[in-house]
């Protein structure tokens, strides 16, 4: 089976070709430079860029995969959650392509697609889609932070999620406070590698509380007050790196601690992680160490599949089709606030 997938839930315009669980192409056009001057994603600009880029990105995905439109068996698109107008562009374009080709259209939940990204590529490659389950999955990005108990393929339950800011939002807002351009998560990660994570003691919100919810807005606020009381720190390169390392350690401690706690309580043997923040070097290292210490097997998404991409949408769409859903859902509408059931 060959699927062309589209993803436009936020500020990445992406198209991918997936064939029998293998990613033949995954083109991602990032809008980061456009939104950087505003310090965050501007929905109207994101929508305009999706409109401009979607068809060239789709053509590039087909070309790289050496697949013609006539060879496609289905078309998929992200239905939600995400920015309404951004979702609308991708979903309607995908449905139009499916309609023109007279092929099934498969609407996909963005978070459920993230659950599949650890299966894409990876070393060693996942033997099959039933490996690594049941598991506890961490999905952590600029828009979401959640823990999901995945009992079997397409059977999952959200254990907890953030009550305010997402972890990536916390990275980005702290980065902004110290003058790094949006999105500052990756730059903060780079500065932190040369800093001392024990230099400053920031709170680890919710870490020692029962339950699987997160909260990161208080941590961001405590960094703001800290900088208000130590304004000279911004001009001191070494202490600035220590600050980055200390904030990063606080965020990572919470993400790792809550994930291990949930995995133990659910009695699973596997943990997976995906979403943009899973690119973070300390999170990857600390989660691996904590899982090893707890006797859990960890499956991390490759960095290129951690951030938003159409490959994960195509992989899930193909699994849905193989499970028997071949009806053409051309009447599907966007679901901007669609919670993962
Ligand atoms: O999954 P993603 O591309 O988009 C959504 O937010 O849905 O994730 C982007 C987020 C941003 O907040 C970005 O700063 C963060 O992931 N991020 C990182 C790193 N790389 C990306 N945060 C910390 N360290 C990184 N290395
Ligand atoms: Zn995402």
XYZ file of C-alpha atoms and ligand atoms in Angstrom:
368
model
C 0.000 0.000 0.000
C 1.271 3.509 -0.850
C -0.001 6.544 1.069
C 0.573 10.272 0.481
C 0.248 12.144 3.811
C -0.057 15.819 4.720
C 0.661 17.567 8.039
C -0.107 21.274 8.637
C -1.258 21.476 12.267
C 1.129 24.270 13.262
C 4.099 25.847 11.484
C 5.620 22.960 9.520
C 4.278 22.224 6.043
C 4.987 18.564 5.460
C 4.166 15.834 2.962
C 5.395 12.242 2.951
C 5.064 9.026 1.010
C 4.774 5.863 3.101
C 4.796 2.360 1.665
C 4.288 -0.781 3.775
C 5.370 1.035 6.946
C 8.515 2.391 5.269
C 9.033 6.123 4.801
C 9.964 6.716 1.142
C 10.080 10.498 1.536
C 9.329 13.056 4.222
C 9.568 16.688 3.113
C 9.256 19.332 5.843
C 9.170 23.033 5.036
C 9.730 24.909 8.283
C 8.329 28.406 8.799
C 10.582 29.176 11.740
C 12.230 32.168 10.075
C 8.858 33.757 9.309
C 7.563 33.501 12.892
C 10.891 34.278 14.597
C 10.483 38.049 14.332
C 7.153 37.798 16.223
C 8.515 35.502 18.954
C 5.856 32.840 18.306
C 3.652 31.280 15.640
C 1.281 33.796 13.981
C -1.708 31.710 12.759
C -2.510 33.912 9.724
C 1.095 33.785 8.515
C 1.269 30.027 9.104
C -1.878 29.558 7.010
C -0.564 31.718 4.171
C 2.708 29.784 4.119
C 0.916 26.419 4.124
C -1.126 27.575 1.118
C 2.025 28.672 -0.662
C 4.109 25.600 0.154
C 1.763 22.641 0.311
C 1.648 21.606 -3.341
C 5.408 22.116 -3.992
C 6.110 20.069 -0.847
C 3.710 17.317 -2.005
C 5.286 17.238 -5.468
C 8.750 16.985 -3.862
C 7.556 14.107 -1.648
C 6.257 12.175 -4.673
C 9.397 12.923 -6.666
C 11.782 11.850 -3.916
C 9.820 8.637 -3.424
C 9.766 8.093 -7.210
C 6.012 7.521 -6.956
C 3.441 8.928 -9.387
C 0.029 10.089 -8.207
C -1.505 7.151 -10.088
C 0.366 4.711 -7.863
C -1.170 6.044 -4.651
C -3.651 3.857 -2.766
C -4.768 6.507 -0.264
C -4.267 10.080 0.899
C -4.072 11.139 4.563
C -4.132 14.437 6.428
C -4.009 15.741 9.987
C -7.537 16.465 11.210
C -6.528 17.959 14.576
C -5.684 19.178 17.116
C -3.885 22.295 15.942
C -4.348 25.824 14.595
C -7.780 25.870 12.897
C -6.846 27.718 9.716
C -3.571 25.819 9.337
C -5.373 22.479 9.723
C -8.010 23.594 7.220
C -5.452 24.175 4.455
C -3.804 20.764 4.817
C -6.967 18.739 5.383
C -8.873 20.276 2.471
C -5.887 19.977 0.117
C -5.467 16.307 1.079
C -9.184 15.650 0.567
C -9.079 17.391 -2.833
C -6.165 15.189 -3.935
C -7.991 12.064 -2.722
C -11.177 13.162 -4.521
C -9.321 13.876 -7.774
C -7.563 10.499 -7.642
C -10.727 8.671 -6.476
C -8.786 7.194 -3.555
C -9.705 6.782 0.134
C -8.995 9.733 2.419
C -7.792 8.977 5.954
C -8.119 11.702 8.637
C -5.491 11.386 11.379
C -5.201 12.574 14.996
C -1.972 14.544 15.419
C -1.124 13.143 18.860
C -1.901 9.586 17.847
C 0.464 10.096 14.897
C 3.187 11.223 17.360
C 2.715 7.868 19.117
C 3.897 6.181 15.896
C 7.053 8.242 15.285
C 9.325 6.011 17.463
C 8.526 3.178 15.015
C 9.739 5.119 11.976
C 13.299 4.321 10.986
C 15.246 3.960 14.187
C 18.226 1.836 15.062
C 17.698 -1.051 15.329
C 14.572 -0.819 13.139
C 11.364 -1.881 14.887
C 10.750 -5.482 13.841
C 7.017 -4.931 13.618
C 4.324 -2.583 14.790
C 3.348 -4.810 17.688
C 6.762 -4.599 19.316
C 7.326 -2.212 22.247
C 3.733 -2.477 23.503
C 2.163 -2.150 25.986
C 4.088 1.014 26.741
C 3.951 4.414 28.361
C 4.557 7.163 25.791
C 5.729 10.690 26.473
C 4.636 13.223 23.840
C 6.386 16.501 24.485
C 6.578 19.547 22.204
C 5.841 23.251 21.997
C 2.108 22.617 21.996
C 1.654 19.485 24.082
C 3.071 17.549 27.016
C 1.300 14.309 27.833
C 1.726 10.761 29.039
C -0.222 8.043 27.268
C -0.674 4.399 28.268
C -0.643 2.463 24.988
C -2.121 -0.982 25.689
C -2.044 -2.263 22.095
C -1.986 -0.812 18.618
C -4.617 1.946 18.375
C -5.684 1.318 21.982
C -4.533 4.011 24.346
C -5.509 6.120 27.321
C -4.195 9.564 28.184
C -2.784 9.392 31.711
C -2.056 13.069 32.157
C -1.100 16.263 30.373
C 0.024 19.772 31.148
C -2.369 21.999 33.027
C -0.787 25.164 31.591
C 2.370 25.563 29.454
C 3.855 22.710 27.420
C 7.486 21.822 28.186
C 8.624 23.187 24.798
C 6.773 26.421 25.540
C 8.700 26.644 28.823
C 12.007 26.128 26.972
C 11.022 28.771 24.400
C 9.798 31.327 26.961
C 12.920 30.978 29.129
C 15.052 31.269 25.982
C 13.199 34.472 25.105
C 13.857 35.880 28.600
C 17.588 35.488 28.010
C 17.414 36.964 24.511
C 17.571 33.847 22.311
C 15.555 33.919 19.056
C 12.328 31.873 18.702
C 12.088 28.938 19.038
C 14.823 28.986 21.649
C 14.651 25.352 22.827
C 17.460 24.045 20.585
C 19.721 27.079 21.306
C 19.133 26.741 25.053
C 20.047 23.053 24.780
C 23.342 23.990 23.064
C 24.248 26.602 25.715
C 23.294 24.182 28.495
C 25.814 21.584 27.329
C 28.588 23.923 28.528
C 26.894 24.833 31.824
C 26.594 23.342 35.290
C 23.084 21.869 35.830
C 23.518 22.123 39.619
C 24.518 25.816 39.646
C 21.008 27.128 40.406
C 18.123 25.358 42.079
C 14.849 25.755 40.165
C 11.564 24.087 41.156
C 10.562 20.692 39.724
C 6.775 21.316 39.477
C 4.505 18.313 40.247
C 7.460 15.916 40.367
C 6.661 14.555 43.793
C 2.906 14.669 43.467
C 0.768 11.669 42.558
C -0.882 11.660 39.162
C 0.487 12.178 35.673
C -0.245 15.844 35.011
C 2.407 18.492 34.404
C 2.686 22.223 35.039
C 5.496 24.391 33.664
C 4.243 27.974 33.945
C 5.513 28.361 37.530
C 9.014 27.300 36.517
C 9.070 29.922 33.767
C 7.902 32.542 36.281
C 10.590 31.593 38.797
C 13.237 32.078 36.072
C 11.763 35.520 35.314
C 12.012 36.545 39.009
C 15.497 35.083 39.237
C 16.627 37.203 36.269
C 14.942 40.275 37.754
C 17.038 39.774 40.920
C 20.254 38.930 38.996
C 20.197 41.228 35.911
C 23.997 41.104 35.623
C 23.807 37.384 34.829
C 22.762 38.092 31.231
C 26.178 39.642 30.556
C 28.141 36.807 32.107
C 28.543 34.018 29.521
C 29.555 31.352 32.012
C 26.706 31.992 34.471
C 24.260 32.259 31.579
C 25.276 28.755 30.473
C 24.843 27.596 34.086
C 21.357 29.092 34.101
C 20.441 27.278 30.861
C 21.801 23.997 32.221
C 19.928 24.433 35.525
C 16.576 25.244 33.892
C 16.985 22.396 31.430
C 17.786 20.003 34.298
C 14.596 21.072 36.119
C 12.394 20.481 33.035
C 14.073 17.165 32.213
C 13.884 15.905 35.822
C 10.112 16.410 35.756
C 9.628 14.784 32.341
C 11.801 11.795 33.211
C 10.506 11.377 36.772
C 6.850 11.474 35.761
C 7.408 9.102 32.830
C 9.176 6.462 34.944
C 6.579 6.806 37.714
C 3.754 6.228 35.178
C 5.552 3.286 33.541
C 6.052 1.575 36.906
C 2.459 2.152 37.968
C 1.097 0.845 34.640
C 3.376 -2.193 34.889
C 4.749 -1.836 31.334
C 8.188 -2.903 30.104
C 8.496 -0.267 27.367
C 8.697 3.519 27.228
C 8.612 5.667 24.079
C 9.065 9.394 23.538
C 8.391 11.783 20.655
C 7.595 15.454 19.943
C 10.035 18.311 19.340
C 11.403 18.430 22.911
C 12.503 14.797 22.515
C 15.351 16.292 20.412
C 16.748 17.683 23.688
C 20.136 16.116 24.390
C 19.709 15.928 28.160
C 16.205 14.464 27.927
C 17.430 11.729 25.573
C 20.377 10.921 27.847
C 18.521 11.072 31.184
C 15.490 9.145 29.952
C 17.792 6.420 28.625
C 19.646 6.235 31.946
C 16.469 6.222 34.048
C 14.827 3.545 31.894
C 17.934 1.367 32.087
C 18.018 1.749 35.875
C 14.330 0.809 36.124
C 14.661 -2.190 33.774
C 12.530 -0.523 31.077
C 13.262 -0.644 27.340
C 13.226 2.819 25.763
C 12.311 3.587 22.159
C 13.037 7.231 21.258
C 11.886 8.771 17.986
C 14.777 9.831 15.761
C 15.215 13.626 16.036
C 13.951 14.198 12.457
C 10.718 12.375 13.341
C 10.358 14.030 16.783
C 9.299 17.390 15.344
C 6.065 17.650 13.350
C 6.209 15.632 10.133
C 3.885 13.946 7.639
C 5.690 10.586 7.810
C 4.079 9.768 11.172
C 0.687 10.744 9.702
C 1.228 8.409 6.742
C 2.383 5.526 8.935
C -0.701 5.769 11.166
C -3.005 6.195 8.130
C -1.655 3.000 6.612
C -2.175 1.127 9.889
C -5.758 2.415 10.017
C -6.400 1.239 6.459
C -4.875 -2.169 7.129
C -7.141 -2.481 10.176
C -10.106 -2.278 7.812
C -11.051 1.372 7.510
C -11.183 1.873 3.748
C -14.155 4.213 3.532
C -13.509 7.559 1.871
C -13.977 10.153 4.590
C -14.158 13.149 2.291
C -16.704 14.775 4.584
C -14.282 14.858 7.569
C -13.938 18.319 9.090
C -11.039 19.752 11.087
C -11.065 19.200 14.860
C -8.830 21.943 16.323
C -9.354 20.864 19.972
C -9.641 17.124 19.439
C -8.565 15.343 22.635
C -6.794 11.993 22.293
C -9.365 9.469 23.489
O 6.899 18.941 17.747
P 7.282 20.343 17.399
O 8.019 20.540 16.108
O 6.032 21.270 17.250
C 5.014 21.426 18.163
O 5.185 22.256 19.078
O 3.986 20.717 17.998
O 8.104 20.910 18.645
C 8.675 22.193 18.672
C 9.149 22.465 20.086
C 9.612 23.895 20.314
O 9.097 24.340 21.539
C 11.127 23.761 20.367
O 11.774 24.743 21.128
C 11.267 22.393 21.023
O 10.267 21.609 20.404
N 12.611 21.819 20.811
C 13.519 21.674 21.804
C 14.679 21.135 21.196
N 14.424 20.967 19.862
C 13.143 21.387 19.645
N 13.451 21.950 23.111
C 14.547 21.686 23.846
N 15.693 21.188 23.346
C 15.801 20.902 22.043
N 16.950 20.395 21.540
Zn 3.220 17.873 17.337
